[in-house]
mmCIF file of C-alpha atoms in Angstrom:
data_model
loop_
_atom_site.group_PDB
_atom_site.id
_atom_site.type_symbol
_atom_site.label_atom_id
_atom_site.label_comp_id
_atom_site.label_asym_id
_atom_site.label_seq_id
_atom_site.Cartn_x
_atom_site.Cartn_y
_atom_site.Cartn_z
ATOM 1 C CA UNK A 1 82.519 -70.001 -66.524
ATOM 2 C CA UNK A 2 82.189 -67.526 -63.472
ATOM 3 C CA UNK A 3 85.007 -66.565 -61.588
ATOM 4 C CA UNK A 4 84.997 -66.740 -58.133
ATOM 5 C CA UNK A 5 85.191 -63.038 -57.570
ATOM 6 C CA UNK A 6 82.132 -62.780 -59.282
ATOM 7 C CA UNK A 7 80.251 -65.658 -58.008
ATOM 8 C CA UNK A 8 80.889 -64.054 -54.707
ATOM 9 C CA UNK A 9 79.926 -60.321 -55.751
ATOM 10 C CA UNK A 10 76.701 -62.210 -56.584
ATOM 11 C CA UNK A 11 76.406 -63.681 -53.417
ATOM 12 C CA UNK A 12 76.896 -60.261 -51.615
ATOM 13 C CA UNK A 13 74.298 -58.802 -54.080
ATOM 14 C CA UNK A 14 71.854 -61.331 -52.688
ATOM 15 C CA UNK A 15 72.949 -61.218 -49.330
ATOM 16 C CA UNK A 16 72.804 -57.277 -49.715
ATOM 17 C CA UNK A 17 68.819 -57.900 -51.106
ATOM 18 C CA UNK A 18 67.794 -60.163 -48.370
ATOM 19 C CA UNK A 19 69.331 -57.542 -45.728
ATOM 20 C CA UNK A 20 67.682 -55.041 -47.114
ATOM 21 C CA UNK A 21 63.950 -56.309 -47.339
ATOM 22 C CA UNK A 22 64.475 -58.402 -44.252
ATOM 23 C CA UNK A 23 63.346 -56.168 -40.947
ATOM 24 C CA UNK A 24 62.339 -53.250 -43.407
ATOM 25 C CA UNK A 25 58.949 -52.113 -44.409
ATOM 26 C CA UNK A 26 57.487 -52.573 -47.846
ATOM 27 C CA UNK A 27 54.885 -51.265 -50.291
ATOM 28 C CA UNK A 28 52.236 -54.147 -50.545
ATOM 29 C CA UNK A 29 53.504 -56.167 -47.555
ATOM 30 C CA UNK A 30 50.132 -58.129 -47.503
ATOM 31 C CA UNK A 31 50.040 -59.341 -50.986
ATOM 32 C CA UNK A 32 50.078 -62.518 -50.200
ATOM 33 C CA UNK A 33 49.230 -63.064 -46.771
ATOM 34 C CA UNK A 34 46.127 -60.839 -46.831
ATOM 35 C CA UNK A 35 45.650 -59.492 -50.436
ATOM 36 C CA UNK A 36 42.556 -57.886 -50.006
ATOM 37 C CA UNK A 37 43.363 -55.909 -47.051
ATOM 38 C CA UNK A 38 44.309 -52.462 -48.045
ATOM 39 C CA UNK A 39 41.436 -52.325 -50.435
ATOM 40 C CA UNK A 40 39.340 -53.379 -47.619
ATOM 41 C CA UNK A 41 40.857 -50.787 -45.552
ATOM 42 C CA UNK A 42 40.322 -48.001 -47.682
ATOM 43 C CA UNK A 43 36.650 -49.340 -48.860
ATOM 44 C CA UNK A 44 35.577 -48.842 -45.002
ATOM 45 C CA UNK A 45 37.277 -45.329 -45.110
ATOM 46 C CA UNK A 46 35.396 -44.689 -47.920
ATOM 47 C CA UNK A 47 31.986 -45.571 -46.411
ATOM 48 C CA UNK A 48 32.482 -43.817 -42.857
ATOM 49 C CA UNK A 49 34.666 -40.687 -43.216
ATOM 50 C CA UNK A 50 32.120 -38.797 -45.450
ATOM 51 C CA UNK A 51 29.351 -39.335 -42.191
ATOM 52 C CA UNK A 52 31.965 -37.829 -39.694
ATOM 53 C CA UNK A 53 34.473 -35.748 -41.829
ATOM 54 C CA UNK A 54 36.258 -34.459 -39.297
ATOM 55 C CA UNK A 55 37.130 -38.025 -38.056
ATOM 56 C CA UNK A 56 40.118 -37.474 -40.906
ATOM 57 C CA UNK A 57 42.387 -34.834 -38.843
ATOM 58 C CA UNK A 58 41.583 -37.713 -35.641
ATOM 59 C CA UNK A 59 42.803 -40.401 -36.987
ATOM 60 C CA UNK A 60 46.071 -38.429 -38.512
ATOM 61 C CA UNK A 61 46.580 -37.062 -34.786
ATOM 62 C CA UNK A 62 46.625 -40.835 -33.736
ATOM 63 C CA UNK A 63 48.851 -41.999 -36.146
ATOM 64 C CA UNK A 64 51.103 -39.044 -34.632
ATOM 65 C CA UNK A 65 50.892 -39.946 -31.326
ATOM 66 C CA UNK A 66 51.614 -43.306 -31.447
ATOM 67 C CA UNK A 67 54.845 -42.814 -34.242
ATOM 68 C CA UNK A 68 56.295 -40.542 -31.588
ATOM 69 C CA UNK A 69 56.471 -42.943 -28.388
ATOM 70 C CA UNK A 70 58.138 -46.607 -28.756
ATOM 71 C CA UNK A 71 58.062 -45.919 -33.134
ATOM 72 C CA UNK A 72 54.612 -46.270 -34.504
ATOM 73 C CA UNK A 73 54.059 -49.955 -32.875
ATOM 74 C CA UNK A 74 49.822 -49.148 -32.028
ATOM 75 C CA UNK A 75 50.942 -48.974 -28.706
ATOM 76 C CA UNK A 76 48.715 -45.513 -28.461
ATOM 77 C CA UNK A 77 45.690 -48.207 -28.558
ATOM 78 C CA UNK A 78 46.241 -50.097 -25.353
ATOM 79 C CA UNK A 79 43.798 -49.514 -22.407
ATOM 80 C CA UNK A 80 45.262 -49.429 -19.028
ATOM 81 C CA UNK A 81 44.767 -53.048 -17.425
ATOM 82 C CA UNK A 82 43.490 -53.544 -13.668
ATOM 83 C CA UNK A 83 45.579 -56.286 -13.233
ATOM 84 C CA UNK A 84 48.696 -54.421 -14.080
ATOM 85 C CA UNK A 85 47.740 -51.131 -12.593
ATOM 86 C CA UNK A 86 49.968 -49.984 -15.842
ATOM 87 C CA UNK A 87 48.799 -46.707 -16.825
ATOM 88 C CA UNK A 88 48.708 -46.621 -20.471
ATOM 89 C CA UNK A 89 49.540 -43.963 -23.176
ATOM 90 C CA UNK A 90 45.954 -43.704 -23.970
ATOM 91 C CA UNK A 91 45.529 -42.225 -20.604
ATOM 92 C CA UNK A 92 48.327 -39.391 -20.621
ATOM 93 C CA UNK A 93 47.316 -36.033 -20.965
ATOM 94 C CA UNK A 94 48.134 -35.571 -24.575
ATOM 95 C CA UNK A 95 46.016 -38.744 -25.258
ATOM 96 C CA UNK A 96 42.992 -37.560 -23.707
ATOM 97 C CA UNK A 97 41.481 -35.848 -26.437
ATOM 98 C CA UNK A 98 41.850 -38.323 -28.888
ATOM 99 C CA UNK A 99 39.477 -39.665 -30.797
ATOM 100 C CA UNK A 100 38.797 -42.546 -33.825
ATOM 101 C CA UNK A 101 39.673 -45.515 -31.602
ATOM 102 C CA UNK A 102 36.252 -47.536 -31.743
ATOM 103 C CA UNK A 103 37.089 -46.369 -35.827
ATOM 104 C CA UNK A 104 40.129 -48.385 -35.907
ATOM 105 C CA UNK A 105 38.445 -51.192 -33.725
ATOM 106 C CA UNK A 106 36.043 -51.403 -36.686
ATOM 107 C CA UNK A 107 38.584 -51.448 -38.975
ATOM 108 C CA UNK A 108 40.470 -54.303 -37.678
ATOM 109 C CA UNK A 109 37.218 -56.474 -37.103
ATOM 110 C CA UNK A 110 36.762 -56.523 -40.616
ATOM 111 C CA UNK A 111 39.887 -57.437 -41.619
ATOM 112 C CA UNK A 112 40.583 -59.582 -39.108
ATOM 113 C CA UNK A 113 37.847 -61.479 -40.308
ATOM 114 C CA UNK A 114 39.590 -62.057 -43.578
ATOM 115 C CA UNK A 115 42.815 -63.019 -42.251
ATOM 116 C CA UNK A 116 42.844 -63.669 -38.768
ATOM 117 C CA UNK A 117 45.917 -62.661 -36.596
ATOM 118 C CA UNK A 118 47.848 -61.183 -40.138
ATOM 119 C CA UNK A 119 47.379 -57.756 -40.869
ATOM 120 C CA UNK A 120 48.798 -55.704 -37.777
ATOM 121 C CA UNK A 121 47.105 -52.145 -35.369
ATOM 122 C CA UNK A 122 50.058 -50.753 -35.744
ATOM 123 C CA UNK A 123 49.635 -50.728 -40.174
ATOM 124 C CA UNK A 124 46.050 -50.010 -39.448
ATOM 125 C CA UNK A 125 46.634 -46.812 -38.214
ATOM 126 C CA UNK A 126 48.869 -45.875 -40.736
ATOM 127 C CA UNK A 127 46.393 -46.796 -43.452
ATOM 128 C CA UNK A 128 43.504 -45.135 -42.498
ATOM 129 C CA UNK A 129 45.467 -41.710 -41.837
ATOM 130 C CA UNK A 130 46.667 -41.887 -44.859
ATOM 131 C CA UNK A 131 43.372 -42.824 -47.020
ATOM 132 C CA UNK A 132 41.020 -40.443 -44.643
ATOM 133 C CA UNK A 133 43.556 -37.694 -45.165
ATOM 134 C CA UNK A 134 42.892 -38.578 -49.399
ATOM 135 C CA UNK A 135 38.968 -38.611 -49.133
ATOM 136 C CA UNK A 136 38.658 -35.318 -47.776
ATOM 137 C CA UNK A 137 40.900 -34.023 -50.672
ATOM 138 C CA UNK A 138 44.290 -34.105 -49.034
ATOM 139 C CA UNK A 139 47.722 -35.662 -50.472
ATOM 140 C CA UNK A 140 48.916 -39.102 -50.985
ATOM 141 C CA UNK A 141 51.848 -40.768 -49.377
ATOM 142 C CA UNK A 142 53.014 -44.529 -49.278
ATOM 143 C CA UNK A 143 52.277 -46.009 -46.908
ATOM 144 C CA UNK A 144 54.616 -49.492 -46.822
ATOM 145 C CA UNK A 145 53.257 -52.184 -44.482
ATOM 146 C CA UNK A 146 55.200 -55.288 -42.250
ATOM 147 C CA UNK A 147 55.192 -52.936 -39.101
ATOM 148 C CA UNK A 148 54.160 -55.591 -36.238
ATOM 149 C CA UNK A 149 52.420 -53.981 -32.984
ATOM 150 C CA UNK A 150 54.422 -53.473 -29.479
ATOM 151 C CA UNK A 151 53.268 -54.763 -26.020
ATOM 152 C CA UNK A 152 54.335 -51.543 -23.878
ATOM 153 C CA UNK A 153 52.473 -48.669 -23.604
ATOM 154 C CA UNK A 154 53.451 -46.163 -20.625
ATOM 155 C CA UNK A 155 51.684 -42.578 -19.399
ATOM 156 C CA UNK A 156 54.653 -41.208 -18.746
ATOM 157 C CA UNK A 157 56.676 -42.000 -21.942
ATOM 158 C CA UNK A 158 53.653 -40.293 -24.062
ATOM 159 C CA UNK A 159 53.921 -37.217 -21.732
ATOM 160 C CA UNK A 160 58.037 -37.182 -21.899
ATOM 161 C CA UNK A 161 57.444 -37.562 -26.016
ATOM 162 C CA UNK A 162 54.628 -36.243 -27.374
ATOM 163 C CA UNK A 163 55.162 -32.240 -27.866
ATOM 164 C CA UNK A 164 53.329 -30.458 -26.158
ATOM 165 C CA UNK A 165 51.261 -27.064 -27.901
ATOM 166 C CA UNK A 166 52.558 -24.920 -25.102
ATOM 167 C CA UNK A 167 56.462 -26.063 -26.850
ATOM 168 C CA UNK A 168 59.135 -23.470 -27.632
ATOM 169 C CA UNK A 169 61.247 -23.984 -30.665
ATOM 170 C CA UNK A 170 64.040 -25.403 -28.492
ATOM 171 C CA UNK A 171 61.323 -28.506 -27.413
ATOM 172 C CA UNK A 172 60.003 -28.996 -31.035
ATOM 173 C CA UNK A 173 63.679 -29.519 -32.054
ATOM 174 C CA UNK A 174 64.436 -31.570 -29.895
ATOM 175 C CA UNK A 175 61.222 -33.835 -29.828
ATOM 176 C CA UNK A 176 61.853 -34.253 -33.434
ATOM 177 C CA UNK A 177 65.419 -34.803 -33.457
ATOM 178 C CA UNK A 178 65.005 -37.190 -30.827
ATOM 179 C CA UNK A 179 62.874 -39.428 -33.406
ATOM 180 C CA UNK A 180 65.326 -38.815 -36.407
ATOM 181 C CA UNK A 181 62.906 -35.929 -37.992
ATOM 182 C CA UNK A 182 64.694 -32.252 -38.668
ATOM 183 C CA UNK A 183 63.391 -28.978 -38.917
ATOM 184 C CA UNK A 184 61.988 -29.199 -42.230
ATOM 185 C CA UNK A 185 59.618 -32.445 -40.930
ATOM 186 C CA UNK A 186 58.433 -30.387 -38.203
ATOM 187 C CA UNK A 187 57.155 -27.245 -40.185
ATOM 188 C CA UNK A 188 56.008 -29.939 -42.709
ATOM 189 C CA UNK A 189 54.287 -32.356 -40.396
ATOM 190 C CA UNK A 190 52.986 -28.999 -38.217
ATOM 191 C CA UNK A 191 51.050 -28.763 -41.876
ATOM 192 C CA UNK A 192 48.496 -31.007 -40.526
ATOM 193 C CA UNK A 193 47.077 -28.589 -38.196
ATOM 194 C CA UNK A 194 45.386 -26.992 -41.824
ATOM 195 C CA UNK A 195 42.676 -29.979 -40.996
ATOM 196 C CA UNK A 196 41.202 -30.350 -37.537
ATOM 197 C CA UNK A 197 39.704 -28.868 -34.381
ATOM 198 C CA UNK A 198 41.210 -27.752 -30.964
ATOM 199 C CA UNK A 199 39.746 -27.664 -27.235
ATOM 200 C CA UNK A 200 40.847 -24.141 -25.270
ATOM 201 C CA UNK A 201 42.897 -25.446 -22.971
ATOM 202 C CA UNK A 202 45.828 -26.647 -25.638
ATOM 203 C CA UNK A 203 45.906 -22.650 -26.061
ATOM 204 C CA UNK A 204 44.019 -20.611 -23.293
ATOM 205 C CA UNK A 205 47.310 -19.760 -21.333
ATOM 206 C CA UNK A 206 48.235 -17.697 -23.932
ATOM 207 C CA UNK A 207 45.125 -15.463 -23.946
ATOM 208 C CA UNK A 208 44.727 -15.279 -19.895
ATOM 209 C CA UNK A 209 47.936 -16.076 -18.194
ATOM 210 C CA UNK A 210 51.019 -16.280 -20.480
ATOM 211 C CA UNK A 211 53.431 -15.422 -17.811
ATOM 212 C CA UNK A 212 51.746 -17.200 -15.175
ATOM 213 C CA UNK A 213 50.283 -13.988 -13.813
ATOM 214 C CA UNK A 214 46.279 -13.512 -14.652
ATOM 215 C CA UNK A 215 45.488 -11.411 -17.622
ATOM 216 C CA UNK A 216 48.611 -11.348 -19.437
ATOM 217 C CA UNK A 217 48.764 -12.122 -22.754
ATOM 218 C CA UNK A 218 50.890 -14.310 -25.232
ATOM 219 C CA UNK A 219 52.471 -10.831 -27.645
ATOM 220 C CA UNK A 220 53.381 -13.175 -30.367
ATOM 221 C CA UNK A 221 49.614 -13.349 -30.628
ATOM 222 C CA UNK A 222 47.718 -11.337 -32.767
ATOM 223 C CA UNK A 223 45.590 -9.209 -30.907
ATOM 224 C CA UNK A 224 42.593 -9.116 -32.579
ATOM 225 C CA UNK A 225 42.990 -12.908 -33.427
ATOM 226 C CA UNK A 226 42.897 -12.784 -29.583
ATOM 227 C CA UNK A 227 40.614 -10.637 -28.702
ATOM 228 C CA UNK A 228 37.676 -13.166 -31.236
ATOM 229 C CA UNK A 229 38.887 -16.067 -29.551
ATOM 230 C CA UNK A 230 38.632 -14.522 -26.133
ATOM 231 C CA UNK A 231 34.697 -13.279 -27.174
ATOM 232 C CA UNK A 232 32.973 -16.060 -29.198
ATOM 233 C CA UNK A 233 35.688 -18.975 -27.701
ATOM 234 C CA UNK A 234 37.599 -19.606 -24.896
ATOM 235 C CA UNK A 235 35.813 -16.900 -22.869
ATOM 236 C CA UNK A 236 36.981 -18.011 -19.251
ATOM 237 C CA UNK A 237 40.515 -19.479 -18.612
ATOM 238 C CA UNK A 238 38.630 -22.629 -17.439
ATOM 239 C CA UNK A 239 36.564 -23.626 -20.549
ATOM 240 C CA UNK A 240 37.336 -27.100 -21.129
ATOM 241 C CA UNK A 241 34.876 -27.885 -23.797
ATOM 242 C CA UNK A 242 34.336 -25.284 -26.491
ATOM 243 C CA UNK A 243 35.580 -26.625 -30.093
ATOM 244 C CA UNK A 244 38.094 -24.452 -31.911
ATOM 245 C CA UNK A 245 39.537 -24.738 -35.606
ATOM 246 C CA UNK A 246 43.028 -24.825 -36.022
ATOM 247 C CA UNK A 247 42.325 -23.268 -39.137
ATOM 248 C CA UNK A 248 39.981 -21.064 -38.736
ATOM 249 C CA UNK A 249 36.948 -21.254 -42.441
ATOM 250 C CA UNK A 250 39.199 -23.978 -43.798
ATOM 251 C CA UNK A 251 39.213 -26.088 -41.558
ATOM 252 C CA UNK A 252 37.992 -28.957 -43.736
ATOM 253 C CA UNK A 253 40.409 -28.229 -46.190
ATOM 254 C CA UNK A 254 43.914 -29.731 -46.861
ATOM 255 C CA UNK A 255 45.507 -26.260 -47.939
ATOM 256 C CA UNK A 256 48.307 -23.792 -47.226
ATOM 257 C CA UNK A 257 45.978 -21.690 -44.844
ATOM 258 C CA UNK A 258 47.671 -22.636 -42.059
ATOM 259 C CA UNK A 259 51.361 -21.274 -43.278
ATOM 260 C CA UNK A 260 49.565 -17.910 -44.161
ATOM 261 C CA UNK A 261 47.997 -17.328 -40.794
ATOM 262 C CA UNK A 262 51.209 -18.482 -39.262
ATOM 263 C CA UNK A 263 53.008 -15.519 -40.704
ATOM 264 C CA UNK A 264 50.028 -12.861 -39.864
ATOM 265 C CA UNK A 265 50.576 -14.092 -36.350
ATOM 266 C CA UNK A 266 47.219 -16.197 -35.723
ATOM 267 C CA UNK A 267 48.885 -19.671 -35.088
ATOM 268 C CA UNK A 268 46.223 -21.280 -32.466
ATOM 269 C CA UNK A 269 48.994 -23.104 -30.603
ATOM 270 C CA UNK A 270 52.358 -21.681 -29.151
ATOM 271 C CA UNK A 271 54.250 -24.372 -30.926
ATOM 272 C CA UNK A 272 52.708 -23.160 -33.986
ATOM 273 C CA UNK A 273 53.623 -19.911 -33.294
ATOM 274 C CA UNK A 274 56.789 -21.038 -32.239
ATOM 275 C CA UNK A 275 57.802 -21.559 -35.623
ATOM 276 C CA UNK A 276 58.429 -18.000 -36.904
ATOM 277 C CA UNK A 277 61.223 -17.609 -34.322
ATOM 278 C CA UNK A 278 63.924 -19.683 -36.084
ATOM 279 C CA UNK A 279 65.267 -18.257 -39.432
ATOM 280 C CA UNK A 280 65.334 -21.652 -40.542
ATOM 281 C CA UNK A 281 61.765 -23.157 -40.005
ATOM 282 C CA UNK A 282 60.585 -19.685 -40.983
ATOM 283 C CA UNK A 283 62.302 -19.881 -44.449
ATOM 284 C CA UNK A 284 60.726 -22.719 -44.806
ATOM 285 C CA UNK A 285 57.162 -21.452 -44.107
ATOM 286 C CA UNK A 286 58.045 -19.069 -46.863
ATOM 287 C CA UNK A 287 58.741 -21.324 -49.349
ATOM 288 C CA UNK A 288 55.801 -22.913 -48.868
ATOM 289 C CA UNK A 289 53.393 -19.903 -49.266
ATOM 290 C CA UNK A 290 55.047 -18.753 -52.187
ATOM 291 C CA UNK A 291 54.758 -22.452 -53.834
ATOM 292 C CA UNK A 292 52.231 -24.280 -55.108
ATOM 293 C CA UNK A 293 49.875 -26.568 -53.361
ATOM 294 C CA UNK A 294 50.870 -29.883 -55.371
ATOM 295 C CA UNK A 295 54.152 -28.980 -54.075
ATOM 296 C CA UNK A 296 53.309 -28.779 -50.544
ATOM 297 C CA UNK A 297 51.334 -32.320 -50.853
ATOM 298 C CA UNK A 298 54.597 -33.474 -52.335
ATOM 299 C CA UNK A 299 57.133 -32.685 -49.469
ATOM 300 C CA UNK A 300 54.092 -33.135 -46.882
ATOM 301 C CA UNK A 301 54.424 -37.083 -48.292
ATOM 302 C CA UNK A 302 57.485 -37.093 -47.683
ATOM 303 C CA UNK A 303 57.746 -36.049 -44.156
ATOM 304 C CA UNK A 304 54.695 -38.479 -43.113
ATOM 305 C CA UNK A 305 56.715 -41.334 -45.317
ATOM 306 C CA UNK A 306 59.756 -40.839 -43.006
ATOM 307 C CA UNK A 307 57.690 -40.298 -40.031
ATOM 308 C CA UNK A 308 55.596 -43.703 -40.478
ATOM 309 C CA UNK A 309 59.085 -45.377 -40.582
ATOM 310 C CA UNK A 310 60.237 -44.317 -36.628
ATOM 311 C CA UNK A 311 61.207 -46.870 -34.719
ATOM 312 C CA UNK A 312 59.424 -49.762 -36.213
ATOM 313 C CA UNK A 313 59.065 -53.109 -34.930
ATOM 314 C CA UNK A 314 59.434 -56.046 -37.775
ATOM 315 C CA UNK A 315 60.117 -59.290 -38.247
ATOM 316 C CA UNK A 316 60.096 -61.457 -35.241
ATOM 317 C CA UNK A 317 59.775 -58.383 -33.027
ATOM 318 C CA UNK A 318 56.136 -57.044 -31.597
ATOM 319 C CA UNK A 319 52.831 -59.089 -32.379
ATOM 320 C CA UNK A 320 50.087 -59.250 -34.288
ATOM 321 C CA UNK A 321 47.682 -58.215 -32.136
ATOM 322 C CA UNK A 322 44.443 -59.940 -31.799
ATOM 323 C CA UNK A 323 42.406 -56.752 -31.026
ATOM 324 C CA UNK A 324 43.831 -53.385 -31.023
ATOM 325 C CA UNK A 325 43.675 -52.311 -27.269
ATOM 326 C CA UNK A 326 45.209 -55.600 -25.453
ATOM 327 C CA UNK A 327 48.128 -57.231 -25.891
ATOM 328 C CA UNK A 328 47.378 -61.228 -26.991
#
């Protein structure tokens, strides 16, 4: 017959389960609720992201975004409301470029369709970063569902949180810090800029007017990096609409291009270039060039794990929103 001290360490190992699984994400949240909806998910990444390839870096920069202010609650999805007048983080200048929204609209139709007012924005997003970022050849991470979507969305906080490419090293820390990530998550998760596209005015200051006076340029840049950018590019400080790859002829490509033009100076962005002037993160770049690309996709998984975990909203907290850019 069981003693009471163990009946009781078995109720603390219950206890201790329940706790654990209770306001926590898991892996196959939706098995029962909605089982078909991650394979519906990834079925409709697999039909659209090959027409619009580059759609795959977007909807990674989303899922950024929106981890970053309030925890990754979809609150980057909300359009600003008349009624309110509240100006929402889709709006804020770091916002503005985004693009995949009418994606994840689609998305969520689809699946709300199958189980209506069940699967949430919030693990939307998170799904389709992670299965667009797979299609065009990039790593895998878990992605563990039950995050529920927020009803607050502010300009201002997306501004104050999101960092900005103009960042020092001293920002990046701290904007990363802030959410829990360290130094090691930021070169990581700076990793995604291997896929994707910039506009010239995340970067122009430092070819025209790095010190605020006109025709100075950023000397952490290289110069003939600089000087191509300047002629087939950005070629006035106030181009606002040429395309530029963050990686420049890989582009496309999930790789370690990125780390090796970090270190021959030809980061687009000064928080990418930003990077080489801690001993630490630099190390760390380091590493990574002189390892192997599996092993990059490994630790990359691991920083977008942890980062897919800020400040989430379970339980009874947040909603299931109805559609992705109002509140119900």
């Amino acid at each position: 017959m069981p003693t009471f001290s163990s009946l009781a360490f078995l109720v603390l190992i219950f206890v201790g389960i329940l706790g654990s699984s209770h306001g926590q994400l898991q892996l196959n949240f939706y098995s029962k609720s909605c089982p078909k909806a991650e394979k519906m998910i990834q079925d409709y990444v697999q039909k659209h992201i090959p027409k619009a390839p580059s759609l795959a870096a977007a909807l990674l920069r989303i899922h950024f975004h929106d981890c970053f202010v309030r925890g990754c609650d979809a609150s980057v999805l909300l359009n600003s409301t008349k009624s309110t007048g509240n100006q929402t983080e889709k709006v804020a200048i770091p916002n503005q470029t985004l693009r995949g929204f009418s994606f994840i609209d689609g998305v969520k139709k689809i699946v709300e369709a199958e189980c209506p007012g069940v699967v949430s924005c919030a693990d939307i997003v998170a799904l389709v970063a992670r299965d667009s970022v797979v299609l065009t050849g990039g790593p895998y991470w878990n992605v563990p569902t039950g995050r529920r979507d927020g009803r607050i969305s502010n300009s201002s906080e997306a501004l104050a949180d999101i960092p900005a490419p103009t960042s020092n090293f001293t920002r990046l820390q701290s904007s990363f810090a802030k959410k829990g990530l360290d130094l090691k998550d930021l070169v990581l998760l700076s990793g995604a800029h291997t896929i994707g596209i910039s506009h010239c005015p995340s970067f122009s200051s430092r070819l025209y007017n790095f010190t605020g006076t006109f025709g100075t340029q950023d000397p952490s840049l290289d110069s003939e990096y600089a000087a191509n950018l300047k002629s087939t590019k950005c070629k006035s400080v106030n181009d606002n609409t040429t395309i530029v790859e963050m990686d420049p002829g890989s582009f496309r490509t999930f790789d370690l291009s990125y780390y090796k033009l970090l270190l021959k100076r030809r980061g687009l962005f000064q928080s990418d270039a930003a990077l080489l002037t801690s001993s630490t993160t630099k190390s760390f770049i380091d590493q990574l060039v002189q390892g192997s690309l599996k092993e990059f996709y490994t630790e990359f998984a691991k920083a977008m794990e942890k980062m897919g975990k800020i400040e989430v909203k379970t339980g009874s907290n947040g909603e299931i929103r109805k559609q992705c850019a109002v509140v119900n």
